[in-house]
Amino acid sequence: YYSRKLFYAVNLMAGCDANAKITWYSVMTTGSCHDAVALGVSDLMPQLDRLPKDVYILGDDAFSNMHRSILTPLPNQEVGTPGDAYNYAQSSQRMHIERCFGILTAVWGVLWRPMRYGARRRKLILGAIIRLHNLRIEHRVSSYTLAQQKEDRKEQI
C-alpha cells in the first residue's frame, strides 16, 4: 500500500453524476497501483461491455485505449482545432468528479489526515463516507447547515 508519493494509501476510483453524487466506486487496489490497472481489476470493466453503443464514460489520460466506452483526451491537439474543442468539452465534464472529490475531502474530516486503520477498515470507512456523501447530495444538505445544526444544539443545552 506504499505509494509513489512515499506514504501508505488506497486507490479510490469513483464516478459521479453532474450533481456530484457518486454512482460507482472501487477501493480494490493499493495507492501504488496505476489508475488504469485499478480500473482494469474493478467490477466496472465487465459492465462496460453491456453499455449501449452511444453511452460513454469520461476519463483522463490514464485510461487511454482501455475500452471503446471510455472517452479520454486526444493527445497533442493544436489550439482552435476540432480535437482541441473536444478536449475542452471533455475536460469540462470531468470537472464534476474533481468537484465531487473536493466536497468529500472538505466535508469529511477523517480524510484530512492519514487513516491509522488496516486496509479492510479503511475500505469500510470510505464506503460509509461515500454513502453519507450521497445522502447529503440527495437531501441537499450543505456544510453550513450541518454546522448551524451543531450550533443550534449547543444553544439548546
PDB file of C-alpha atoms in Angstrom:
ATOM      1  CA  TYR A   1       0.000   0.000   0.000  1.00  0.00           C
ATOM      2  CA  TYR A   2       3.061   2.267  -0.011  1.00  0.00           C
ATOM      3  CA  SER A   3       2.540   4.820  -2.789  1.00  0.00           C
ATOM      4  CA  ARG A   4       4.943   6.603  -5.113  1.00  0.00           C
ATOM      5  CA  LYS A   5       4.288   9.730  -3.009  1.00  0.00           C
ATOM      6  CA  LEU A   6       6.011   7.950  -0.101  1.00  0.00           C
ATOM      7  CA  PHE A   7       3.020   7.232   2.131  1.00  0.00           C
ATOM      8  CA  TYR A   8       0.522   4.414   2.572  1.00  0.00           C
ATOM      9  CA  ALA A   9      -2.675   4.754   0.566  1.00  0.00           C
ATOM     10  CA  VAL A  10      -5.557   3.014  -1.173  1.00  0.00           C
ATOM     11  CA  ASN A  11      -6.607   3.837  -4.718  1.00  0.00           C
ATOM     12  CA  LEU A  12     -10.179   5.133  -4.583  1.00  0.00           C
ATOM     13  CA  MET A  13     -11.695   5.065  -8.072  1.00  0.00           C
ATOM     14  CA  ALA A  14     -15.086   6.738  -8.436  1.00  0.00           C
ATOM     15  CA  GLY A  15     -17.595   8.020 -10.918  1.00  0.00           C
ATOM     16  CA  CYS A  16     -20.268  10.621 -10.272  1.00  0.00           C
ATOM     17  CA  ASP A  17     -23.167  12.402 -11.922  1.00  0.00           C
ATOM     18  CA  ALA A  18     -23.425  16.148 -12.614  1.00  0.00           C
ATOM     19  CA  ASN A  19     -24.659  16.751  -9.047  1.00  0.00           C
ATOM     20  CA  ALA A  20     -21.516  15.147  -7.550  1.00  0.00           C
ATOM     21  CA  LYS A  21     -23.451  12.074  -6.390  1.00  0.00           C
ATOM     22  CA  ILE A  22     -21.155   9.058  -6.551  1.00  0.00           C
ATOM     23  CA  THR A  23     -22.635   6.448  -8.870  1.00  0.00           C
ATOM     24  CA  TRP A  24     -19.797   3.916  -8.715  1.00  0.00           C
ATOM     25  CA  TYR A  25     -16.653   3.407  -6.662  1.00  0.00           C
ATOM     26  CA  SER A  26     -13.920   0.872  -6.058  1.00  0.00           C
ATOM     27  CA  VAL A  27     -11.215   0.628  -3.407  1.00  0.00           C
ATOM     28  CA  MET A  28      -9.763  -2.692  -4.520  1.00  0.00           C
ATOM     29  CA  THR A  29      -6.159  -1.637  -5.114  1.00  0.00           C
ATOM     30  CA  THR A  30      -3.238  -0.085  -3.289  1.00  0.00           C
ATOM     31  CA  GLY A  31      -2.119   3.519  -3.542  1.00  0.00           C
ATOM     32  CA  SER A  32       0.911   2.426  -5.560  1.00  0.00           C
ATOM     33  CA  CYS A  33      -1.308   0.914  -8.268  1.00  0.00           C
ATOM     34  CA  HIS A  34      -1.662   2.802 -11.576  1.00  0.00           C
ATOM     35  CA  ASP A  35      -5.188   4.076 -12.239  1.00  0.00           C
ATOM     36  CA  ALA A  36      -5.518   2.000 -15.413  1.00  0.00           C
ATOM     37  CA  VAL A  37      -4.661  -1.184 -13.523  1.00  0.00           C
ATOM     38  CA  ALA A  38      -7.060  -0.240 -10.714  1.00  0.00           C
ATOM     39  CA  LEU A  39      -9.868   0.262 -13.220  1.00  0.00           C
ATOM     40  CA  GLY A  40      -8.908  -2.913 -15.068  1.00  0.00           C
ATOM     41  CA  VAL A  41      -9.392  -5.090 -11.992  1.00  0.00           C
ATOM     42  CA  SER A  42     -12.532  -3.290 -10.825  1.00  0.00           C
ATOM     43  CA  ASP A  43     -16.083  -4.521 -11.269  1.00  0.00           C
ATOM     44  CA  LEU A  44     -16.735  -1.699 -13.743  1.00  0.00           C
ATOM     45  CA  MET A  45     -14.758  -3.178 -16.645  1.00  0.00           C
ATOM     46  CA  PRO A  46     -17.101  -6.139 -17.302  1.00  0.00           C
ATOM     47  CA  GLN A  47     -20.082  -3.786 -17.067  1.00  0.00           C
ATOM     48  CA  LEU A  48     -18.696  -1.539 -19.822  1.00  0.00           C
ATOM     49  CA  ASP A  49     -19.324  -4.253 -22.407  1.00  0.00           C
ATOM     50  CA  ARG A  50     -23.033  -4.117 -21.563  1.00  0.00           C
ATOM     51  CA  LEU A  51     -23.361  -0.353 -22.126  1.00  0.00           C
ATOM     52  CA  PRO A  52     -25.299   0.755 -25.215  1.00  0.00           C
ATOM     53  CA  LYS A  53     -23.010   1.878 -28.049  1.00  0.00           C
ATOM     54  CA  ASP A  54     -23.973   5.548 -27.551  1.00  0.00           C
ATOM     55  CA  VAL A  55     -23.235   5.666 -23.777  1.00  0.00           C
ATOM     56  CA  TYR A  56     -19.777   6.741 -22.626  1.00  0.00           C
ATOM     57  CA  ILE A  57     -17.728   7.314 -19.504  1.00  0.00           C
ATOM     58  CA  LEU A  58     -15.237  10.165 -19.385  1.00  0.00           C
ATOM     59  CA  GLY A  59     -11.744   9.505 -18.118  1.00  0.00           C
ATOM     60  CA  ASP A  60      -8.359  11.166 -18.033  1.00  0.00           C
ATOM     61  CA  ASP A  61      -5.191  10.200 -19.928  1.00  0.00           C
ATOM     62  CA  ALA A  62      -4.581   7.229 -17.625  1.00  0.00           C
ATOM     63  CA  PHE A  63      -7.444   5.353 -19.292  1.00  0.00           C
ATOM     64  CA  SER A  64      -6.496   5.870 -22.959  1.00  0.00           C
ATOM     65  CA  ASN A  65      -7.353   2.911 -25.207  1.00  0.00           C
ATOM     66  CA  MET A  66      -8.806   0.840 -22.339  1.00  0.00           C
ATOM     67  CA  HIS A  67     -12.328   0.434 -23.725  1.00  0.00           C
ATOM     68  CA  ARG A  68     -14.500   1.853 -26.518  1.00  0.00           C
ATOM     69  CA  SER A  69     -16.870   3.322 -23.891  1.00  0.00           C
ATOM     70  CA  ILE A  70     -14.188   5.367 -22.105  1.00  0.00           C
ATOM     71  CA  LEU A  71     -13.589   8.744 -23.732  1.00  0.00           C
ATOM     72  CA  THR A  72     -10.206  10.283 -22.942  1.00  0.00           C
ATOM     73  CA  PRO A  73      -8.466  13.469 -24.114  1.00  0.00           C
ATOM     74  CA  LEU A  74      -6.821  13.470 -27.520  1.00  0.00           C
ATOM     75  CA  PRO A  75      -3.041  13.971 -27.315  1.00  0.00           C
ATOM     76  CA  ASN A  76      -1.184  16.898 -28.918  1.00  0.00           C
ATOM     77  CA  GLN A  77      -4.103  18.957 -30.233  1.00  0.00           C
ATOM     78  CA  GLU A  78      -3.462  22.367 -31.793  1.00  0.00           C
ATOM     79  CA  VAL A  79      -5.427  25.279 -30.333  1.00  0.00           C
ATOM     80  CA  GLY A  80      -8.549  26.020 -32.357  1.00  0.00           C
ATOM     81  CA  THR A  81      -8.840  22.578 -33.954  1.00  0.00           C
ATOM     82  CA  PRO A  82     -11.821  20.226 -33.545  1.00  0.00           C
ATOM     83  CA  GLY A  83      -9.624  17.998 -31.354  1.00  0.00           C
ATOM     84  CA  ASP A  84      -8.881  20.952 -29.086  1.00  0.00           C
ATOM     85  CA  ALA A  85     -12.616  21.710 -28.844  1.00  0.00           C
ATOM     86  CA  TYR A  86     -13.276  18.058 -27.954  1.00  0.00           C
ATOM     87  CA  ASN A  87     -10.578  18.129 -25.254  1.00  0.00           C
ATOM     88  CA  TYR A  88     -12.077  21.313 -23.792  1.00  0.00           C
ATOM     89  CA  ALA A  89     -15.584  19.824 -23.659  1.00  0.00           C
ATOM     90  CA  GLN A  90     -14.311  16.506 -22.300  1.00  0.00           C
ATOM     91  CA  SER A  91     -12.270  18.260 -19.599  1.00  0.00           C
ATOM     92  CA  SER A  92     -15.211  20.498 -18.673  1.00  0.00           C
ATOM     93  CA  GLN A  93     -17.361  17.448 -17.994  1.00  0.00           C
ATOM     94  CA  ARG A  94     -14.653  15.747 -15.910  1.00  0.00           C
ATOM     95  CA  MET A  95     -14.737  18.731 -13.536  1.00  0.00           C
ATOM     96  CA  HIS A  96     -17.777  17.128 -11.868  1.00  0.00           C
ATOM     97  CA  ILE A  97     -15.646  14.314 -10.431  1.00  0.00           C
ATOM     98  CA  GLU A  98     -12.960  16.778  -9.321  1.00  0.00           C
ATOM     99  CA  ARG A  99     -15.656  18.805  -7.539  1.00  0.00           C
ATOM    100  CA  CYS A 100     -17.028  15.611  -6.004  1.00  0.00           C
ATOM    101  CA  PHE A 101     -13.633  14.663  -4.544  1.00  0.00           C
ATOM    102  CA  GLY A 102     -13.217  18.259  -3.344  1.00  0.00           C
ATOM    103  CA  ILE A 103     -16.527  18.040  -1.472  1.00  0.00           C
ATOM    104  CA  LEU A 104     -15.567  14.661   0.022  1.00  0.00           C
ATOM    105  CA  THR A 105     -12.261  15.896   1.370  1.00  0.00           C
ATOM    106  CA  ALA A 106     -13.645  19.236   2.573  1.00  0.00           C
ATOM    107  CA  VAL A 107     -16.581  17.772   4.488  1.00  0.00           C
ATOM    108  CA  TRP A 108     -15.264  14.533   5.950  1.00  0.00           C
ATOM    109  CA  GLY A 109     -12.529  15.312   8.464  1.00  0.00           C
ATOM    110  CA  VAL A 110     -11.366  11.700   8.607  1.00  0.00           C
ATOM    111  CA  LEU A 111      -9.891  12.331   5.122  1.00  0.00           C
ATOM    112  CA  TRP A 112      -7.801  15.282   6.333  1.00  0.00           C
ATOM    113  CA  ARG A 113      -5.128  13.095   7.870  1.00  0.00           C
ATOM    114  CA  PRO A 114      -3.717   9.614   7.430  1.00  0.00           C
ATOM    115  CA  MET A 115      -6.102   6.831   8.405  1.00  0.00           C
ATOM    116  CA  ARG A 116      -4.476   4.721  11.046  1.00  0.00           C
ATOM    117  CA  TYR A 117      -6.522   1.616  10.289  1.00  0.00           C
ATOM    118  CA  GLY A 118      -5.963  -1.600   8.416  1.00  0.00           C
ATOM    119  CA  ALA A 119      -6.874  -1.863   4.730  1.00  0.00           C
ATOM    120  CA  ARG A 120     -10.181  -3.633   5.387  1.00  0.00           C
ATOM    121  CA  ARG A 121     -11.345  -0.990   7.863  1.00  0.00           C
ATOM    122  CA  ARG A 122     -10.236   1.820   5.522  1.00  0.00           C
ATOM    123  CA  LYS A 123     -12.421   0.352   2.772  1.00  0.00           C
ATOM    124  CA  LEU A 124     -15.386   0.178   5.151  1.00  0.00           C
ATOM    125  CA  ILE A 125     -14.839   3.780   6.269  1.00  0.00           C
ATOM    126  CA  LEU A 126     -14.575   5.023   2.681  1.00  0.00           C
ATOM    127  CA  GLY A 127     -17.750   3.134   1.765  1.00  0.00           C
ATOM    128  CA  ALA A 128     -19.589   4.735   4.687  1.00  0.00           C
ATOM    129  CA  ILE A 129     -18.308   8.191   3.763  1.00  0.00           C
ATOM    130  CA  ILE A 130     -19.490   7.719   0.182  1.00  0.00           C
ATOM    131  CA  ARG A 131     -22.960   6.641   1.320  1.00  0.00           C
ATOM    132  CA  LEU A 132     -23.195   9.623   3.686  1.00  0.00           C
ATOM    133  CA  HIS A 133     -21.907  11.915   0.934  1.00  0.00           C
ATOM    134  CA  ASN A 134     -24.662  10.687  -1.404  1.00  0.00           C
ATOM    135  CA  LEU A 135     -27.302  11.267   1.293  1.00  0.00           C
ATOM    136  CA  ARG A 136     -26.039  14.838   1.670  1.00  0.00           C
ATOM    137  CA  ILE A 137     -26.291  15.341  -2.092  1.00  0.00           C
ATOM    138  CA  GLU A 138     -29.773  13.758  -2.336  1.00  0.00           C
ATOM    139  CA  HIS A 139     -31.148  15.825   0.539  1.00  0.00           C
ATOM    140  CA  ARG A 140     -29.213  18.960  -0.432  1.00  0.00           C
ATOM    141  CA  VAL A 141     -27.551  19.260   2.960  1.00  0.00           C
ATOM    142  CA  SER A 142     -24.789  21.839   2.904  1.00  0.00           C
ATOM    143  CA  SER A 143     -21.829  22.009   5.255  1.00  0.00           C
ATOM    144  CA  TYR A 144     -23.220  25.284   6.575  1.00  0.00           C
ATOM    145  CA  THR A 145     -26.468  23.538   7.503  1.00  0.00           C
ATOM    146  CA  LEU A 146     -24.559  20.849   9.415  1.00  0.00           C
ATOM    147  CA  ALA A 147     -22.503  23.477  11.273  1.00  0.00           C
ATOM    148  CA  GLN A 148     -25.628  25.517  12.025  1.00  0.00           C
ATOM    149  CA  GLN A 149     -27.408  22.449  13.424  1.00  0.00           C
ATOM    150  CA  LYS A 150     -24.460  21.818  15.735  1.00  0.00           C
ATOM    151  CA  GLU A 151     -24.590  25.429  16.977  1.00  0.00           C
ATOM    152  CA  ASP A 152     -28.344  25.192  17.456  1.00  0.00           C
ATOM    153  CA  ARG A 153     -27.906  22.083  19.600  1.00  0.00           C
ATOM    154  CA  LYS A 154     -25.300  23.890  21.746  1.00  0.00           C
ATOM    155  CA  GLU A 155     -27.731  26.773  22.299  1.00  0.00           C
ATOM    156  CA  GLN A 156     -30.475  24.372  23.413  1.00  0.00           C
ATOM    157  CA  ILE A 157     -28.215  22.882  26.105  1.00  0.00           C
TER     158      ILE A 157
END
